[in-house]
Amino acid sequence: MRRLRDAHTQNGLSPRQFELLGILYERGPVGQGELGALTGIVASALVSYLNPLEEAQLITRRRDPHDRRKHVVALTGKGRSRLQAASQAQRDAEDQLLLALTTKQRAQLRDLLKRLRDSLVVLT
């Protein structure tokens, strides 16, 4: 697990920030409240993760044009590049961890872990 955490931190991201950028990459711009719901992060804590990402110009936050009380969070080009670098570092770390498995076994494990992760998202 430390290798995976290090893969993120060498790119200047905490594991939680990596998760947030990944969601924005997959879904596109998302309301800040929805982003909190997707991750299970309360609004006050979410701000502490988003502020440094915004300061580093990895995300933008804009008022929702349909509801001025809400903010929409979007990934920037710089954020996409940082996420791609961190994702590659994570894949490299995973490959090192899984050297004892065949390529087929690695693919099966990744599929199973993705299914578990997706089922957890549905439960929360």
mmCIF file of N, CA and C in Angstrom:
data_model
loop_
_atom_site.group_PDB
_atom_site.id
_atom_site.type_symbol
_atom_site.label_atom_id
_atom_site.label_comp_id
_atom_site.label_asym_id
_atom_site.label_seq_id
_atom_site.Cartn_x
_atom_site.Cartn_y
_atom_site.Cartn_z
ATOM 1 N N MET A 1 0.819 -1.198 0.000
ATOM 2 C CA MET A 1 0.000 0.000 0.000
ATOM 3 C C MET A 1 0.862 1.262 0.000
ATOM 4 N N ARG A 2 1.996 1.184 0.668
ATOM 5 C CA ARG A 2 2.870 2.350 0.713
ATOM 6 C C ARG A 2 3.342 2.719 -0.691
ATOM 7 N N ARG A 3 3.646 1.711 -1.517
ATOM 8 C CA ARG A 3 4.091 2.000 -2.885
ATOM 9 C C ARG A 3 3.014 2.735 -3.673
ATOM 10 N N LEU A 4 1.757 2.351 -3.466
ATOM 11 C CA LEU A 4 0.671 3.033 -4.167
ATOM 12 C C LEU A 4 0.532 4.469 -3.677
ATOM 13 N N ARG A 5 0.614 4.657 -2.361
ATOM 14 C CA ARG A 5 0.537 6.019 -1.813
ATOM 15 C C ARG A 5 1.687 6.866 -2.336
ATOM 16 N N ASP A 6 2.881 6.268 -2.377
ATOM 17 C CA ASP A 6 4.046 6.988 -2.890
ATOM 18 C C ASP A 6 3.885 7.348 -4.364
ATOM 19 N N ALA A 7 3.197 6.486 -5.120
ATOM 20 C CA ALA A 7 2.961 6.770 -6.540
ATOM 21 C C ALA A 7 2.160 8.053 -6.702
ATOM 22 N N HIS A 8 1.234 8.300 -5.775
ATOM 23 C CA HIS A 8 0.439 9.526 -5.836
ATOM 24 C C HIS A 8 1.241 10.718 -5.333
ATOM 25 N N THR A 9 1.896 10.532 -4.186
ATOM 26 C CA THR A 9 2.576 11.668 -3.570
ATOM 27 C C THR A 9 3.766 12.146 -4.392
ATOM 28 N N GLN A 10 4.396 11.259 -5.155
ATOM 29 C CA GLN A 10 5.502 11.730 -5.999
ATOM 30 C C GLN A 10 4.989 12.660 -7.093
ATOM 31 N N ASN A 11 3.685 12.630 -7.335
ATOM 32 C CA ASN A 11 3.067 13.545 -8.287
ATOM 33 C C ASN A 11 2.312 14.667 -7.580
ATOM 34 N N GLY A 12 2.570 14.829 -6.284
ATOM 35 C CA GLY A 12 1.987 15.934 -5.533
ATOM 36 C C GLY A 12 0.527 15.764 -5.174
ATOM 37 N N LEU A 13 0.037 14.530 -5.134
ATOM 38 C CA LEU A 13 -1.364 14.278 -4.820
ATOM 39 C C LEU A 13 -1.479 13.350 -3.622
ATOM 40 N N SER A 14 -2.465 13.611 -2.790
ATOM 41 C CA SER A 14 -2.806 12.634 -1.756
ATOM 42 C C SER A 14 -3.674 11.567 -2.427
ATOM 43 N N PRO A 15 -3.801 10.391 -1.821
ATOM 44 C CA PRO A 15 -4.689 9.383 -2.417
ATOM 45 C C PRO A 15 -6.108 9.915 -2.625
ATOM 46 N N ARG A 16 -6.602 10.732 -1.697
ATOM 47 C CA ARG A 16 -7.953 11.278 -1.828
ATOM 48 C C ARG A 16 -8.030 12.263 -2.996
ATOM 49 N N GLN A 17 -7.012 13.090 -3.168
ATOM 50 C CA GLN A 17 -6.994 14.020 -4.304
ATOM 51 C C GLN A 17 -6.923 13.252 -5.620
ATOM 52 N N PHE A 18 -6.157 12.173 -5.644
ATOM 53 C CA PHE A 18 -6.085 11.312 -6.824
ATOM 54 C C PHE A 18 -7.480 10.779 -7.155
ATOM 55 N N GLU A 19 -8.203 10.345 -6.127
ATOM 56 C CA GLU A 19 -9.563 9.846 -6.316
ATOM 57 C C GLU A 19 -10.472 10.937 -6.891
ATOM 58 N N LEU A 20 -10.391 12.139 -6.336
ATOM 59 C CA LEU A 20 -11.231 13.242 -6.808
ATOM 60 C C LEU A 20 -10.942 13.579 -8.269
ATOM 61 N N LEU A 21 -9.666 13.664 -8.624
ATOM 62 C CA LEU A 21 -9.310 13.952 -10.015
ATOM 63 C C LEU A 21 -9.799 12.834 -10.933
ATOM 64 N N GLY A 22 -9.711 11.590 -10.465
ATOM 65 C CA GLY A 22 -10.184 10.456 -11.261
ATOM 66 C C GLY A 22 -11.676 10.535 -11.537
ATOM 67 N N ILE A 23 -12.440 10.927 -10.544
ATOM 68 C CA ILE A 23 -13.888 11.072 -10.732
ATOM 69 C C ILE A 23 -14.177 12.170 -11.748
ATOM 70 N N LEU A 24 -13.476 13.287 -11.629
ATOM 71 C CA LEU A 24 -13.687 14.388 -12.577
ATOM 72 C C LEU A 24 -13.283 13.982 -13.989
ATOM 73 N N TYR A 25 -12.252 13.171 -14.108
ATOM 74 C CA TYR A 25 -11.815 12.679 -15.419
ATOM 75 C C TYR A 25 -12.888 11.779 -16.028
ATOM 76 N N GLU A 26 -13.436 10.878 -15.212
ATOM 77 C CA GLU A 26 -14.428 9.923 -15.703
ATOM 78 C C GLU A 26 -15.777 10.571 -15.986
ATOM 79 N N ARG A 27 -16.205 11.499 -15.152
ATOM 80 C CA ARG A 27 -17.556 12.040 -15.239
ATOM 81 C C ARG A 27 -17.653 13.410 -15.897
ATOM 82 N N GLY A 28 -16.539 14.105 -15.987
ATOM 83 C CA GLY A 28 -16.602 15.477 -16.464
ATOM 84 C C GLY A 28 -16.977 16.388 -15.308
ATOM 85 N N PRO A 29 -17.337 17.647 -15.589
ATOM 86 C CA PRO A 29 -17.679 18.581 -14.518
ATOM 87 C C PRO A 29 -18.802 18.033 -13.632
ATOM 88 N N VAL A 30 -18.631 18.197 -12.325
ATOM 89 C CA VAL A 30 -19.563 17.648 -11.339
ATOM 90 C C VAL A 30 -19.837 18.715 -10.293
ATOM 91 N N GLY A 31 -21.066 18.772 -9.829
ATOM 92 C CA GLY A 31 -21.397 19.669 -8.735
ATOM 93 C C GLY A 31 -20.612 19.291 -7.486
ATOM 94 N N GLN A 32 -20.234 20.291 -6.712
ATOM 95 C CA GLN A 32 -19.424 20.033 -5.524
ATOM 96 C C GLN A 32 -20.161 19.122 -4.547
ATOM 97 N N GLY A 33 -21.462 19.314 -4.394
ATOM 98 C CA GLY A 33 -22.251 18.452 -3.509
ATOM 99 C C GLY A 33 -22.279 17.017 -4.000
ATOM 100 N N GLU A 34 -22.428 16.844 -5.308
ATOM 101 C CA GLU A 34 -22.432 15.499 -5.891
ATOM 102 C C GLU A 34 -21.070 14.834 -5.710
ATOM 103 N N LEU A 35 -20.012 15.612 -5.868
ATOM 104 C CA LEU A 35 -18.662 15.082 -5.686
ATOM 105 C C LEU A 35 -18.477 14.583 -4.250
ATOM 106 N N GLY A 36 -18.994 15.333 -3.302
ATOM 107 C CA GLY A 36 -18.947 14.899 -1.907
ATOM 108 C C GLY A 36 -19.739 13.618 -1.690
ATOM 109 N N ALA A 37 -20.914 13.539 -2.305
ATOM 110 C CA ALA A 37 -21.743 12.336 -2.168
ATOM 111 C C ALA A 37 -21.073 11.120 -2.794
ATOM 112 N N LEU A 38 -20.434 11.314 -3.938
ATOM 113 C CA LEU A 38 -19.765 10.200 -4.622
ATOM 114 C C LEU A 38 -18.604 9.635 -3.814
ATOM 115 N N THR A 39 -17.950 10.490 -3.055
ATOM 116 C CA THR A 39 -16.764 10.072 -2.306
ATOM 117 C C THR A 39 -17.033 9.835 -0.826
ATOM 118 N N GLY A 40 -18.187 10.269 -0.356
ATOM 119 C CA GLY A 40 -18.481 10.148 1.065
ATOM 120 C C GLY A 40 -17.752 11.174 1.911
ATOM 121 N N ILE A 41 -17.304 12.252 1.282
ATOM 122 C CA ILE A 41 -16.593 13.314 2.001
ATOM 123 C C ILE A 41 -17.595 14.419 2.329
ATOM 124 N N VAL A 42 -17.664 14.799 3.599
ATOM 125 C CA VAL A 42 -18.569 15.883 3.997
ATOM 126 C C VAL A 42 -18.076 17.200 3.400
ATOM 127 N N ALA A 43 -19.000 18.129 3.207
ATOM 128 C CA ALA A 43 -18.699 19.384 2.511
ATOM 129 C C ALA A 43 -17.515 20.134 3.117
ATOM 130 N N SER A 44 -17.467 20.221 4.442
ATOM 131 C CA SER A 44 -16.382 20.983 5.072
ATOM 132 C C SER A 44 -15.022 20.340 4.823
ATOM 133 N N ALA A 45 -14.972 19.020 4.789
ATOM 134 C CA ALA A 45 -13.704 18.330 4.518
ATOM 135 C C ALA A 45 -13.368 18.371 3.031
ATOM 136 N N LEU A 46 -14.386 18.312 2.186
ATOM 137 C CA LEU A 46 -14.152 18.326 0.741
ATOM 138 C C LEU A 46 -13.421 19.596 0.325
ATOM 139 N N VAL A 47 -13.799 20.706 0.911
ATOM 140 C CA VAL A 47 -13.160 21.986 0.595
ATOM 141 C C VAL A 47 -11.659 21.921 0.869
ATOM 142 N N SER A 48 -11.269 21.217 1.931
ATOM 143 C CA SER A 48 -9.840 21.131 2.264
ATOM 144 C C SER A 48 -9.059 20.306 1.240
ATOM 145 N N TYR A 49 -9.744 19.455 0.498
ATOM 146 C CA TYR A 49 -9.092 18.718 -0.591
ATOM 147 C C TYR A 49 -9.111 19.523 -1.891
ATOM 148 N N LEU A 50 -10.203 20.247 -2.119
ATOM 149 C CA LEU A 50 -10.349 20.984 -3.375
ATOM 150 C C LEU A 50 -9.512 22.257 -3.419
ATOM 151 N N ASN A 51 -9.380 22.952 -2.295
ATOM 152 C CA ASN A 51 -8.629 24.212 -2.300
ATOM 153 C C ASN A 51 -7.218 24.063 -2.857
ATOM 154 N N PRO A 52 -6.411 23.095 -2.379
ATOM 155 C CA PRO A 52 -5.061 22.964 -2.940
ATOM 156 C C PRO A 52 -5.065 22.557 -4.415
ATOM 157 N N LEU A 53 -6.059 21.768 -4.816
ATOM 158 C CA LEU A 53 -6.150 21.381 -6.231
ATOM 159 C C LEU A 53 -6.452 22.601 -7.099
ATOM 160 N N GLU A 54 -7.301 23.478 -6.589
ATOM 161 C CA GLU A 54 -7.625 24.700 -7.326
ATOM 162 C C GLU A 54 -6.423 25.646 -7.348
ATOM 163 N N GLU A 55 -5.732 25.780 -6.223
ATOM 164 C CA GLU A 55 -4.551 26.646 -6.160
ATOM 165 C C GLU A 55 -3.457 26.172 -7.113
ATOM 166 N N ALA A 56 -3.362 24.856 -7.289
ATOM 167 C CA ALA A 56 -2.371 24.281 -8.212
ATOM 168 C C ALA A 56 -2.875 24.274 -9.655
ATOM 169 N N GLN A 57 -4.064 24.821 -9.869
ATOM 170 C CA GLN A 57 -4.691 24.913 -11.193
ATOM 171 C C GLN A 57 -4.952 23.538 -11.808
ATOM 172 N N LEU A 58 -5.254 22.556 -10.948
ATOM 173 C CA LEU A 58 -5.592 21.218 -11.425
ATOM 174 C C LEU A 58 -7.095 21.078 -11.633
ATOM 175 N N ILE A 59 -7.867 21.936 -10.948
ATOM 176 C CA ILE A 59 -9.317 21.976 -11.106
ATOM 177 C C ILE A 59 -9.763 23.433 -11.159
ATOM 178 N N THR A 60 -10.995 23.621 -11.616
ATOM 179 C CA THR A 60 -11.649 24.927 -11.508
ATOM 180 C C THR A 60 -12.964 24.719 -10.765
ATOM 181 N N ARG A 61 -13.399 25.758 -10.070
ATOM 182 C CA ARG A 61 -14.722 25.768 -9.437
ATOM 183 C C ARG A 61 -15.448 27.006 -9.933
ATOM 184 N N ARG A 62 -16.609 26.776 -10.483
ATOM 185 C CA ARG A 62 -17.429 27.871 -11.013
ATOM 186 C C ARG A 62 -18.841 27.756 -10.446
ATOM 187 N N ARG A 63 -19.495 28.874 -10.350
ATOM 188 C CA ARG A 63 -20.903 28.867 -9.940
ATOM 189 C C ARG A 63 -21.718 28.142 -11.010
ATOM 190 N N ASP A 64 -22.670 27.347 -10.552
ATOM 191 C CA ASP A 64 -23.587 26.662 -11.466
ATOM 192 C C ASP A 64 -24.493 27.721 -12.087
ATOM 193 N N PRO A 65 -24.526 27.826 -13.421
ATOM 194 C CA PRO A 65 -25.348 28.861 -14.047
ATOM 195 C C PRO A 65 -26.846 28.665 -13.803
ATOM 196 N N HIS A 66 -27.258 27.444 -13.452
ATOM 197 C CA HIS A 66 -28.672 27.156 -13.214
ATOM 198 C C HIS A 66 -29.065 27.319 -11.748
ATOM 199 N N ASP A 67 -28.076 27.300 -10.865
ATOM 200 C CA ASP A 67 -28.321 27.454 -9.433
ATOM 201 C C ASP A 67 -27.087 28.105 -8.820
ATOM 202 N N ARG A 68 -27.134 29.410 -8.660
ATOM 203 C CA ARG A 68 -25.967 30.184 -8.239
ATOM 204 C C ARG A 68 -25.468 29.816 -6.836
ATOM 205 N N ARG A 69 -26.244 29.035 -6.081
ATOM 206 C CA ARG A 69 -25.796 28.605 -4.751
ATOM 207 C C ARG A 69 -24.791 27.464 -4.843
ATOM 208 N N LYS A 70 -24.753 26.793 -5.979
ATOM 209 C CA LYS A 70 -23.915 25.602 -6.141
ATOM 210 C C LYS A 70 -22.664 25.910 -6.953
ATOM 211 N N HIS A 71 -21.642 25.079 -6.741
ATOM 212 C CA HIS A 71 -20.397 25.176 -7.505
ATOM 213 C C HIS A 71 -20.214 23.919 -8.343
ATOM 214 N N VAL A 72 -19.691 24.102 -9.545
ATOM 215 C CA VAL A 72 -19.359 22.989 -10.428
ATOM 216 C C VAL A 72 -17.839 22.876 -10.462
ATOM 217 N N VAL A 73 -17.340 21.669 -10.253
ATOM 218 C CA VAL A 73 -15.902 21.405 -10.222
ATOM 219 C C VAL A 73 -15.527 20.712 -11.523
ATOM 220 N N ALA A 74 -14.458 21.187 -12.163
ATOM 221 C CA ALA A 74 -14.014 20.607 -13.439
ATOM 222 C C ALA A 74 -12.506 20.409 -13.427
ATOM 223 N N LEU A 75 -12.075 19.404 -14.131
ATOM 224 C CA LEU A 75 -10.656 19.098 -14.288
ATOM 225 C C LEU A 75 -10.065 20.019 -15.355
ATOM 226 N N THR A 76 -8.890 20.558 -15.106
ATOM 227 C CA THR A 76 -8.203 21.387 -16.103
ATOM 228 C C THR A 76 -7.260 20.507 -16.926
ATOM 229 N N GLY A 77 -6.694 21.066 -17.976
ATOM 230 C CA GLY A 77 -5.693 20.343 -18.758
ATOM 231 C C GLY A 77 -4.498 19.961 -17.906
ATOM 232 N N LYS A 78 -4.087 20.867 -17.043
ATOM 233 C CA LYS A 78 -2.972 20.587 -16.135
ATOM 234 C C LYS A 78 -3.343 19.460 -15.166
ATOM 235 N N GLY A 79 -4.585 19.460 -14.710
ATOM 236 C CA GLY A 79 -5.058 18.404 -13.818
ATOM 237 C C GLY A 79 -5.089 17.057 -14.510
ATOM 238 N N ARG A 80 -5.517 17.060 -15.766
ATOM 239 C CA ARG A 80 -5.550 15.825 -16.559
ATOM 240 C C ARG A 80 -4.135 15.268 -16.719
ATOM 241 N N SER A 81 -3.177 16.139 -17.005
ATOM 242 C CA SER A 81 -1.779 15.702 -17.157
ATOM 243 C C SER A 81 -1.234 15.130 -15.856
ATOM 244 N N ARG A 82 -1.523 15.803 -14.737
ATOM 245 C CA ARG A 82 -1.041 15.326 -13.438
ATOM 246 C C ARG A 82 -1.675 13.982 -13.102
ATOM 247 N N LEU A 83 -2.967 13.846 -13.390
ATOM 248 C CA LEU A 83 -3.658 12.585 -13.131
ATOM 249 C C LEU A 83 -3.066 11.461 -13.974
ATOM 250 N N GLN A 84 -2.782 11.744 -15.236
ATOM 251 C CA GLN A 84 -2.192 10.720 -16.106
ATOM 252 C C GLN A 84 -0.826 10.279 -15.591
ATOM 253 N N ALA A 85 -0.016 11.222 -15.136
ATOM 254 C CA ALA A 85 1.303 10.879 -14.588
ATOM 255 C C ALA A 85 1.158 10.048 -13.316
ATOM 256 N N ALA A 86 0.234 10.436 -12.444
ATOM 257 C CA ALA A 86 0.017 9.685 -11.203
ATOM 258 C C ALA A 86 -0.564 8.307 -11.495
ATOM 259 N N SER A 87 -1.429 8.220 -12.504
ATOM 260 C CA SER A 87 -2.009 6.925 -12.887
ATOM 261 C C SER A 87 -0.934 5.984 -13.407
ATOM 262 N N GLN A 88 -0.017 6.515 -14.210
ATOM 263 C CA GLN A 88 1.079 5.684 -14.719
ATOM 264 C C GLN A 88 1.973 5.227 -13.575
ATOM 265 N N ALA A 89 2.258 6.120 -12.644
ATOM 266 C CA ALA A 89 3.070 5.751 -11.481
ATOM 267 C C ALA A 89 2.357 4.684 -10.652
ATOM 268 N N GLN A 90 1.030 4.799 -10.546
ATOM 269 C CA GLN A 90 0.265 3.786 -9.811
ATOM 270 C C GLN A 90 0.328 2.444 -10.532
ATOM 271 N N ARG A 91 0.159 2.445 -11.845
ATOM 272 C CA ARG A 91 0.246 1.189 -12.608
ATOM 273 C C ARG A 91 1.620 0.548 -12.440
ATOM 274 N N ASP A 92 2.660 1.361 -12.478
ATOM 275 C CA ASP A 92 4.021 0.838 -12.285
ATOM 276 C C ASP A 92 4.173 0.211 -10.899
ATOM 277 N N ALA A 93 3.635 0.880 -9.874
ATOM 278 C CA ALA A 93 3.712 0.348 -8.510
ATOM 279 C C ALA A 93 2.909 -0.944 -8.387
ATOM 280 N N GLU A 94 1.728 -0.979 -9.016
ATOM 281 C CA GLU A 94 0.919 -2.197 -8.997
ATOM 282 C C GLU A 94 1.651 -3.345 -9.677
ATOM 283 N N ASP A 95 2.284 -3.058 -10.796
ATOM 284 C CA ASP A 95 3.037 -4.099 -11.506
ATOM 285 C C ASP A 95 4.128 -4.682 -10.615
ATOM 286 N N GLN A 96 4.809 -3.827 -9.865
ATOM 287 C CA GLN A 96 5.850 -4.298 -8.950
ATOM 288 C C GLN A 96 5.261 -5.178 -7.846
ATOM 289 N N LEU A 97 4.091 -4.783 -7.344
ATOM 290 C CA LEU A 97 3.446 -5.549 -6.281
ATOM 291 C C LEU A 97 2.949 -6.910 -6.765
ATOM 292 N N LEU A 98 2.605 -6.981 -8.033
ATOM 293 C CA LEU A 98 1.948 -8.179 -8.562
ATOM 294 C C LEU A 98 2.870 -9.058 -9.398
ATOM 295 N N LEU A 99 4.157 -8.918 -9.210
ATOM 296 C CA LEU A 99 5.117 -9.701 -10.000
ATOM 297 C C LEU A 99 4.909 -11.209 -9.883
ATOM 298 N N ALA A 100 4.374 -11.666 -8.760
ATOM 299 C CA ALA A 100 4.177 -13.103 -8.553
ATOM 300 C C ALA A 100 3.003 -13.658 -9.363
ATOM 301 N N LEU A 101 2.183 -12.782 -9.926
ATOM 302 C CA LEU A 101 1.013 -13.220 -10.686
ATOM 303 C C LEU A 101 1.283 -13.165 -12.182
ATOM 304 N N THR A 102 0.608 -14.036 -12.922
ATOM 305 C CA THR A 102 0.695 -13.983 -14.378
ATOM 306 C C THR A 102 -0.104 -12.782 -14.872
ATOM 307 N N THR A 103 0.074 -12.440 -16.125
ATOM 308 C CA THR A 103 -0.674 -11.326 -16.716
ATOM 309 C C THR A 103 -2.173 -11.580 -16.624
ATOM 310 N N LYS A 104 -2.583 -12.801 -16.894
ATOM 311 C CA LYS A 104 -4.008 -13.150 -16.823
ATOM 312 C C LYS A 104 -4.524 -13.016 -15.391
ATOM 313 N N GLN A 105 -3.754 -13.489 -14.424
ATOM 314 C CA GLN A 105 -4.158 -13.381 -13.022
ATOM 315 C C GLN A 105 -4.250 -11.921 -12.578
ATOM 316 N N ARG A 106 -3.347 -11.096 -13.061
ATOM 317 C CA ARG A 106 -3.396 -9.659 -12.737
ATOM 318 C C ARG A 106 -4.675 -9.033 -13.278
ATOM 319 N N ALA A 107 -5.007 -9.368 -14.521
ATOM 320 C CA ALA A 107 -6.224 -8.823 -15.131
ATOM 321 C C ALA A 107 -7.457 -9.271 -14.344
ATOM 322 N N GLN A 108 -7.477 -10.534 -13.929
ATOM 323 C CA GLN A 108 -8.601 -11.042 -13.143
ATOM 324 C C GLN A 108 -8.699 -10.314 -11.806
ATOM 325 N N LEU A 109 -7.568 -10.126 -11.159
ATOM 326 C CA LEU A 109 -7.557 -9.431 -9.872
ATOM 327 C C LEU A 109 -8.050 -7.996 -10.028
ATOM 328 N N ARG A 110 -7.567 -7.300 -11.034
ATOM 329 C CA ARG A 110 -8.011 -5.911 -11.259
ATOM 330 C C ARG A 110 -9.514 -5.859 -11.506
ATOM 331 N N ASP A 111 -10.030 -6.824 -12.292
ATOM 332 C CA ASP A 111 -11.463 -6.869 -12.574
ATOM 333 C C ASP A 111 -12.255 -7.095 -11.286
ATOM 334 N N LEU A 112 -11.802 -8.024 -10.469
ATOM 335 C CA LEU A 112 -12.488 -8.303 -9.206
ATOM 336 C C LEU A 112 -12.450 -7.100 -8.267
ATOM 337 N N LEU A 113 -11.311 -6.452 -8.174
ATOM 338 C CA LEU A 113 -11.199 -5.275 -7.309
ATOM 339 C C LEU A 113 -12.076 -4.134 -7.807
ATOM 340 N N LYS A 114 -12.150 -3.969 -9.120
ATOM 341 C CA LYS A 114 -13.017 -2.926 -9.689
ATOM 342 C C LYS A 114 -14.479 -3.223 -9.356
ATOM 343 N N ARG A 115 -14.870 -4.480 -9.465
ATOM 344 C CA ARG A 115 -16.247 -4.858 -9.123
ATOM 345 C C ARG A 115 -16.546 -4.565 -7.656
ATOM 346 N N LEU A 116 -15.597 -4.895 -6.786
ATOM 347 C CA LEU A 116 -15.782 -4.600 -5.365
ATOM 348 C C LEU A 116 -15.904 -3.101 -5.126
ATOM 349 N N ARG A 117 -15.030 -2.330 -5.756
ATOM 350 C CA ARG A 117 -15.080 -0.873 -5.602
ATOM 351 C C ARG A 117 -16.416 -0.328 -6.090
ATOM 352 N N ASP A 118 -16.855 -0.794 -7.248
ATOM 353 C CA ASP A 118 -18.121 -0.318 -7.801
ATOM 354 C C ASP A 118 -19.300 -0.685 -6.901
ATOM 355 N N SER A 119 -19.253 -1.867 -6.289
ATOM 356 C CA SER A 119 -20.343 -2.263 -5.397
ATOM 357 C C SER A 119 -20.334 -1.415 -4.126
ATOM 358 N N LEU A 120 -19.160 -0.998 -3.673
ATOM 359 C CA LEU A 120 -19.084 -0.125 -2.504
ATOM 360 C C LEU A 120 -19.666 1.239 -2.802
ATOM 361 N N VAL A 121 -19.443 1.742 -4.000
ATOM 362 C CA VAL A 121 -19.997 3.041 -4.395
ATOM 363 C C VAL A 121 -21.513 2.977 -4.386
ATOM 364 N N VAL A 122 -22.072 1.856 -4.845
ATOM 365 C CA VAL A 122 -23.523 1.688 -4.869
ATOM 366 C C VAL A 122 -24.079 1.648 -3.450
ATOM 367 N N LEU A 123 -23.343 1.039 -2.526
ATOM 368 C CA LEU A 123 -23.804 0.908 -1.145
ATOM 369 C C LEU A 123 -23.772 2.211 -0.374
ATOM 370 N N THR A 124 -22.897 3.139 -0.754
ATOM 371 C CA THR A 124 -22.778 4.380 0.019
ATOM 372 C C THR A 124 -23.693 5.456 -0.461
#
